[in-house]
Amino acid sequence: MEVILKKISKCVEAGKIDKISPYPPDMKGQDGADELSKTALDGGISPTQLLDEGLVPAMEVVGNKFSRNEIFVPQMLMSAKAMSAAMKHLRPYFQSGAAKRKGVFVIGTVCGDLHDIGKNLVAMIVEGGGWEVVDLGVDVKAEQFIEAIEKYPGCSIGLSALLTTTMENMKSIVFDVKEKYSKTQILVGGAPLNEEFCAKIGADFYSPDPQGAVSYLNSTVS
């Protein structure tokens, strides 16, 4: 069991999606995260074990490497795709209640902003960290975040913005959410943001990279 979990972790770290994937070249023709995850579950490894001992540690390594600029967006995207290939085998267990996630994370790019690469990276890394991710997309208004909170009580919220012109929209969304659900944890991120702005608008946490968001979310349930 330990051997196959290590193989799955290696596939996620290297971005090896499945057997037919040509990337990375040194793993060409080998089973990827897709096949190995199915084999692991069919062989008796529990969904929780696959997540906690195979996928989560691998995505943590990937997130930390990205934070240290040891890998870049293309490599992270390949790792995220490998993780997603494994996760498709786990989703039925989550839906049935046979496996549990740490919580729900609702994320969206704020209204007026159509950029989604940063948001997508955060969503992928957070899901790989063991959280259920609800992605509201781009140009998301305060009402949509509030509706998600009502649908997923106790969830945490992630707001993304890339344009300086939409930072004010982020401020108003934080205000509206906090006014109605004061205990909701709100994380913010994006190129023009910093910790000072996070504090100024009343959000709970700012991180310049996805792994920081995962670490913070994990601290709220530990």
mmCIF file of C-alpha atoms in Angstrom:
data_model
loop_
_atom_site.group_PDB
_atom_site.id
_atom_site.type_symbol
_atom_site.label_atom_id
_atom_site.label_comp_id
_atom_site.label_asym_id
_atom_site.label_seq_id
_atom_site.Cartn_x
_atom_site.Cartn_y
_atom_site.Cartn_z
ATOM 1 C CA MET A 1 0.000 0.000 0.000
ATOM 2 C CA GLU A 2 2.747 2.412 0.929
ATOM 3 C CA VAL A 3 4.481 1.779 -2.403
ATOM 4 C CA ILE A 4 1.492 2.673 -4.556
ATOM 5 C CA LEU A 5 0.735 5.770 -2.477
ATOM 6 C CA LYS A 6 4.292 6.954 -3.038
ATOM 7 C CA LYS A 7 3.902 6.306 -6.769
ATOM 8 C CA ILE A 8 0.706 8.377 -6.812
ATOM 9 C CA SER A 9 2.451 11.200 -4.956
ATOM 10 C CA LYS A 10 5.305 11.091 -7.441
ATOM 11 C CA CYS A 11 2.864 11.289 -10.364
ATOM 12 C CA VAL A 12 1.151 14.339 -8.901
ATOM 13 C CA GLU A 13 4.429 16.083 -8.130
ATOM 14 C CA ALA A 14 5.737 15.349 -11.634
ATOM 15 C CA GLY A 15 2.463 16.111 -13.418
ATOM 16 C CA LYS A 16 1.996 12.565 -14.782
ATOM 17 C CA ILE A 17 -1.728 12.476 -15.532
ATOM 18 C CA ASP A 18 -2.238 9.039 -17.100
ATOM 19 C CA LYS A 19 -0.468 6.364 -19.108
ATOM 20 C CA ILE A 20 -0.952 8.065 -22.472
ATOM 21 C CA SER A 21 0.285 11.426 -21.246
ATOM 22 C CA PRO A 22 3.711 12.210 -22.789
ATOM 23 C CA TYR A 23 4.643 14.462 -19.865
ATOM 24 C CA PRO A 24 7.046 14.192 -18.174
ATOM 25 C CA PRO A 25 9.243 12.509 -20.814
ATOM 26 C CA ASP A 26 11.078 10.301 -18.294
ATOM 27 C CA MET A 27 7.755 8.715 -17.226
ATOM 28 C CA LYS A 28 6.377 8.149 -20.730
ATOM 29 C CA GLY A 29 4.398 4.903 -21.013
ATOM 30 C CA GLN A 30 4.042 4.496 -17.236
ATOM 31 C CA ASP A 31 0.750 4.499 -15.357
ATOM 32 C CA GLY A 32 -0.200 7.932 -14.115
ATOM 33 C CA ALA A 33 -2.232 9.343 -11.238
ATOM 34 C CA ASP A 34 -5.425 8.238 -12.980
ATOM 35 C CA GLU A 35 -4.654 4.518 -13.279
ATOM 36 C CA LEU A 36 -2.736 4.245 -10.012
ATOM 37 C CA SER A 37 -5.519 5.846 -7.975
ATOM 38 C CA LYS A 38 -8.104 3.454 -9.390
ATOM 39 C CA THR A 39 -5.774 0.519 -8.708
ATOM 40 C CA ALA A 40 -5.227 1.723 -5.136
ATOM 41 C CA LEU A 41 -8.942 2.000 -4.394
ATOM 42 C CA ASP A 42 -9.698 -1.336 -6.074
ATOM 43 C CA GLY A 43 -6.920 -2.871 -3.996
ATOM 44 C CA GLY A 44 -8.459 -1.857 -0.690
ATOM 45 C CA ILE A 45 -6.820 1.484 0.086
ATOM 46 C CA SER A 46 -9.444 3.721 1.649
ATOM 47 C CA PRO A 47 -10.436 7.006 -0.029
ATOM 48 C CA THR A 48 -9.296 8.911 3.049
ATOM 49 C CA GLN A 49 -5.906 7.203 2.995
ATOM 50 C CA LEU A 50 -5.467 7.941 -0.701
ATOM 51 C CA LEU A 51 -6.267 11.588 -0.095
ATOM 52 C CA ASP A 52 -4.321 12.083 3.145
ATOM 53 C CA GLU A 53 -1.253 9.991 2.337
ATOM 54 C CA GLY A 54 -1.069 10.254 -1.441
ATOM 55 C CA LEU A 55 -2.567 13.453 -2.808
ATOM 56 C CA VAL A 56 -2.403 16.010 0.005
ATOM 57 C CA PRO A 57 1.352 15.586 0.707
ATOM 58 C CA ALA A 58 2.107 15.767 -3.023
ATOM 59 C CA MET A 59 0.145 18.966 -3.547
ATOM 60 C CA GLU A 60 1.797 20.451 -0.472
ATOM 61 C CA VAL A 61 5.200 19.788 -2.036
ATOM 62 C CA VAL A 62 4.028 21.352 -5.298
ATOM 63 C CA GLY A 63 2.589 24.381 -3.517
ATOM 64 C CA ASN A 64 5.757 24.934 -1.509
ATOM 65 C CA LYS A 65 7.954 24.645 -4.614
ATOM 66 C CA PHE A 66 5.782 27.227 -6.344
ATOM 67 C CA SER A 67 6.069 29.542 -3.331
ATOM 68 C CA ARG A 68 9.863 29.277 -3.535
ATOM 69 C CA ASN A 69 9.853 29.873 -7.334
ATOM 70 C CA GLU A 70 11.324 26.410 -7.902
ATOM 71 C CA ILE A 71 8.506 25.606 -10.335
ATOM 72 C CA PHE A 72 6.241 27.885 -12.325
ATOM 73 C CA VAL A 73 2.644 28.062 -13.547
ATOM 74 C CA PRO A 74 2.956 25.437 -16.352
ATOM 75 C CA GLN A 75 4.417 22.810 -13.999
ATOM 76 C CA MET A 76 1.840 23.598 -11.340
ATOM 77 C CA LEU A 77 -0.965 23.240 -13.860
ATOM 78 C CA MET A 78 0.323 19.807 -14.891
ATOM 79 C CA SER A 79 0.454 18.722 -11.245
ATOM 80 C CA ALA A 80 -3.063 20.051 -10.731
ATOM 81 C CA LYS A 81 -4.296 18.073 -13.749
ATOM 82 C CA ALA A 82 -2.696 14.917 -12.356
ATOM 83 C CA MET A 83 -4.348 15.576 -9.007
ATOM 84 C CA SER A 84 -7.708 16.087 -10.729
ATOM 85 C CA ALA A 85 -7.298 12.781 -12.559
ATOM 86 C CA ALA A 86 -6.943 11.073 -9.186
ATOM 87 C CA MET A 87 -9.749 13.075 -7.582
ATOM 88 C CA LYS A 88 -12.324 11.882 -10.117
ATOM 89 C CA HIS A 89 -12.042 8.421 -8.542
ATOM 90 C CA LEU A 90 -12.560 9.905 -5.071
ATOM 91 C CA ARG A 91 -15.553 12.139 -5.772
ATOM 92 C CA PRO A 92 -18.149 9.318 -5.593
ATOM 93 C CA TYR A 93 -16.904 8.501 -2.079
ATOM 94 C CA PHE A 94 -17.219 12.138 -1.012
ATOM 95 C CA GLN A 95 -20.731 12.331 -2.442
ATOM 96 C CA SER A 96 -21.796 9.159 -0.637
ATOM 97 C CA GLY A 97 -20.270 10.278 2.660
ATOM 98 C CA ALA A 98 -17.795 7.400 2.720
ATOM 99 C CA ALA A 99 -14.961 9.930 2.783
ATOM 100 C CA LYS A 100 -14.859 13.335 4.408
ATOM 101 C CA ARG A 101 -13.298 16.610 3.367
ATOM 102 C CA LYS A 102 -11.937 19.264 5.695
ATOM 103 C CA GLY A 103 -14.569 21.820 4.744
ATOM 104 C CA VAL A 104 -15.932 23.888 1.880
ATOM 105 C CA PHE A 105 -14.026 26.701 0.188
ATOM 106 C CA VAL A 106 -15.988 29.020 -2.092
ATOM 107 C CA ILE A 107 -13.854 31.030 -4.500
ATOM 108 C CA GLY A 108 -14.450 33.592 -7.222
ATOM 109 C CA THR A 109 -12.914 36.532 -9.051
ATOM 110 C CA VAL A 110 -14.701 39.689 -7.915
ATOM 111 C CA CYS A 111 -17.186 41.611 -10.041
ATOM 112 C CA GLY A 112 -15.636 43.691 -12.811
ATOM 113 C CA ASP A 113 -12.640 41.347 -13.151
ATOM 114 C CA LEU A 114 -12.484 38.521 -15.704
ATOM 115 C CA HIS A 115 -9.022 37.129 -14.851
ATOM 116 C CA ASP A 116 -9.039 33.555 -13.624
ATOM 117 C CA ILE A 117 -5.575 31.976 -13.808
ATOM 118 C CA GLY A 118 -4.667 32.869 -10.229
ATOM 119 C CA LYS A 119 -8.097 31.861 -8.973
ATOM 120 C CA ASN A 120 -7.871 28.543 -10.791
ATOM 121 C CA LEU A 121 -4.458 27.773 -9.319
ATOM 122 C CA VAL A 122 -5.673 28.485 -5.801
ATOM 123 C CA ALA A 123 -8.787 26.346 -6.365
ATOM 124 C CA MET A 124 -6.694 23.406 -7.583
ATOM 125 C CA ILE A 125 -4.197 23.571 -4.736
ATOM 126 C CA VAL A 126 -6.931 23.947 -2.098
ATOM 127 C CA GLU A 127 -8.822 20.964 -3.506
ATOM 128 C CA GLY A 128 -5.587 18.980 -3.469
ATOM 129 C CA GLY A 129 -5.284 19.956 0.179
ATOM 130 C CA GLY A 130 -8.433 18.021 1.010
ATOM 131 C CA TRP A 131 -11.110 20.699 0.711
ATOM 132 C CA GLU A 132 -14.301 20.755 -1.321
ATOM 133 C CA VAL A 133 -13.990 23.699 -3.691
ATOM 134 C CA VAL A 134 -16.968 25.599 -5.089
ATOM 135 C CA ASP A 135 -15.739 27.801 -7.933
ATOM 136 C CA LEU A 136 -18.152 30.645 -8.737
ATOM 137 C CA GLY A 137 -16.081 31.774 -11.721
ATOM 138 C CA VAL A 138 -15.309 35.377 -12.637
ATOM 139 C CA ASP A 139 -17.163 38.689 -12.289
ATOM 140 C CA VAL A 140 -18.807 37.435 -9.083
ATOM 141 C CA LYS A 141 -21.034 39.788 -7.096
ATOM 142 C CA ALA A 142 -21.525 39.925 -3.332
ATOM 143 C CA GLU A 143 -24.989 38.362 -3.625
ATOM 144 C CA GLN A 144 -23.501 35.263 -5.257
ATOM 145 C CA PHE A 145 -21.019 34.797 -2.427
ATOM 146 C CA ILE A 146 -23.810 35.277 0.115
ATOM 147 C CA GLU A 147 -25.982 32.698 -1.672
ATOM 148 C CA ALA A 148 -23.063 30.248 -1.522
ATOM 149 C CA ILE A 149 -22.655 30.841 2.217
ATOM 150 C CA GLU A 150 -26.339 30.083 2.695
ATOM 151 C CA LYS A 151 -25.991 26.903 0.630
ATOM 152 C CA TYR A 152 -22.765 25.801 2.357
ATOM 153 C CA PRO A 153 -23.020 26.929 6.009
ATOM 154 C CA GLY A 154 -19.629 27.308 7.666
ATOM 155 C CA CYS A 155 -17.748 27.616 4.382
ATOM 156 C CA SER A 156 -14.753 29.887 3.877
ATOM 157 C CA ILE A 157 -14.636 32.441 1.068
ATOM 158 C CA GLY A 158 -11.823 33.298 -1.324
ATOM 159 C CA LEU A 159 -11.834 36.555 -3.311
ATOM 160 C CA SER A 160 -9.470 37.113 -6.223
ATOM 161 C CA ALA A 161 -8.657 40.321 -8.125
ATOM 162 C CA LEU A 162 -5.960 41.151 -10.640
ATOM 163 C CA LEU A 163 -6.943 44.713 -11.528
ATOM 164 C CA THR A 164 -6.367 47.682 -9.229
ATOM 165 C CA THR A 165 -9.700 49.031 -10.459
ATOM 166 C CA THR A 166 -11.557 46.053 -8.980
ATOM 167 C CA MET A 167 -9.956 46.229 -5.549
ATOM 168 C CA GLU A 168 -12.751 48.552 -4.439
ATOM 169 C CA ASN A 169 -15.260 45.905 -5.518
ATOM 170 C CA MET A 170 -13.427 43.431 -3.304
ATOM 171 C CA LYS A 171 -13.741 45.881 -0.407
ATOM 172 C CA SER A 172 -17.509 46.191 -0.873
ATOM 173 C CA ILE A 173 -17.955 42.421 -1.146
ATOM 174 C CA VAL A 174 -16.091 41.882 2.122
ATOM 175 C CA PHE A 175 -18.292 44.509 3.766
ATOM 176 C CA ASP A 176 -21.528 42.978 2.481
ATOM 177 C CA VAL A 177 -20.538 39.428 3.444
ATOM 178 C CA LYS A 178 -19.310 40.405 6.905
ATOM 179 C CA GLU A 179 -22.400 42.497 7.541
ATOM 180 C CA LYS A 180 -24.619 39.445 7.053
ATOM 181 C CA TYR A 181 -22.258 36.631 8.092
ATOM 182 C CA SER A 182 -19.656 38.176 10.378
ATOM 183 C CA LYS A 183 -17.991 34.875 11.286
ATOM 184 C CA THR A 184 -17.317 33.814 7.693
ATOM 185 C CA GLN A 185 -13.594 33.523 7.017
ATOM 186 C CA ILE A 186 -12.626 35.605 3.961
ATOM 187 C CA LEU A 187 -9.309 35.083 2.177
ATOM 188 C CA VAL A 188 -8.124 37.529 -0.477
ATOM 189 C CA GLY A 189 -5.442 37.327 -3.130
ATOM 190 C CA GLY A 190 -4.198 38.793 -6.385
ATOM 191 C CA ALA A 191 -1.245 40.633 -7.844
ATOM 192 C CA PRO A 192 -2.080 44.174 -6.598
ATOM 193 C CA LEU A 193 -2.992 43.079 -3.063
ATOM 194 C CA ASN A 194 -0.968 42.993 0.155
ATOM 195 C CA GLU A 195 -1.484 42.381 3.866
ATOM 196 C CA GLU A 196 -2.129 46.061 4.526
ATOM 197 C CA PHE A 197 -5.014 46.119 2.040
ATOM 198 C CA CYS A 198 -6.396 42.888 3.502
ATOM 199 C CA ALA A 199 -6.522 44.428 6.966
ATOM 200 C CA LYS A 200 -7.926 47.699 5.646
ATOM 201 C CA ILE A 201 -10.959 46.055 4.012
ATOM 202 C CA GLY A 202 -11.664 43.731 6.937
ATOM 203 C CA ALA A 203 -10.721 40.417 5.310
ATOM 204 C CA ASP A 204 -9.235 37.673 7.469
ATOM 205 C CA PHE A 205 -6.210 36.532 5.488
ATOM 206 C CA TYR A 206 -4.015 37.444 2.538
ATOM 207 C CA SER A 207 -1.509 35.180 0.838
ATOM 208 C CA PRO A 208 0.686 35.878 -2.187
ATOM 209 C CA ASP A 209 0.615 32.184 -3.130
ATOM 210 C CA PRO A 210 -1.830 29.235 -3.089
ATOM 211 C CA GLN A 211 -0.020 27.195 -0.445
ATOM 212 C CA GLY A 212 -0.423 30.015 2.053
ATOM 213 C CA ALA A 213 -4.171 29.819 1.562
ATOM 214 C CA VAL A 214 -4.140 26.069 2.191
ATOM 215 C CA SER A 215 -2.072 26.457 5.349
ATOM 216 C CA TYR A 216 -4.441 29.091 6.684
ATOM 217 C CA LEU A 217 -7.552 27.060 5.890
ATOM 218 C CA ASN A 218 -6.017 24.009 7.555
ATOM 219 C CA SER A 219 -5.308 26.079 10.675
ATOM 220 C CA THR A 220 -9.016 26.896 10.977
ATOM 221 C CA VAL A 221 -9.938 23.232 11.385
ATOM 222 C CA SER A 222 -6.952 21.871 13.304
#
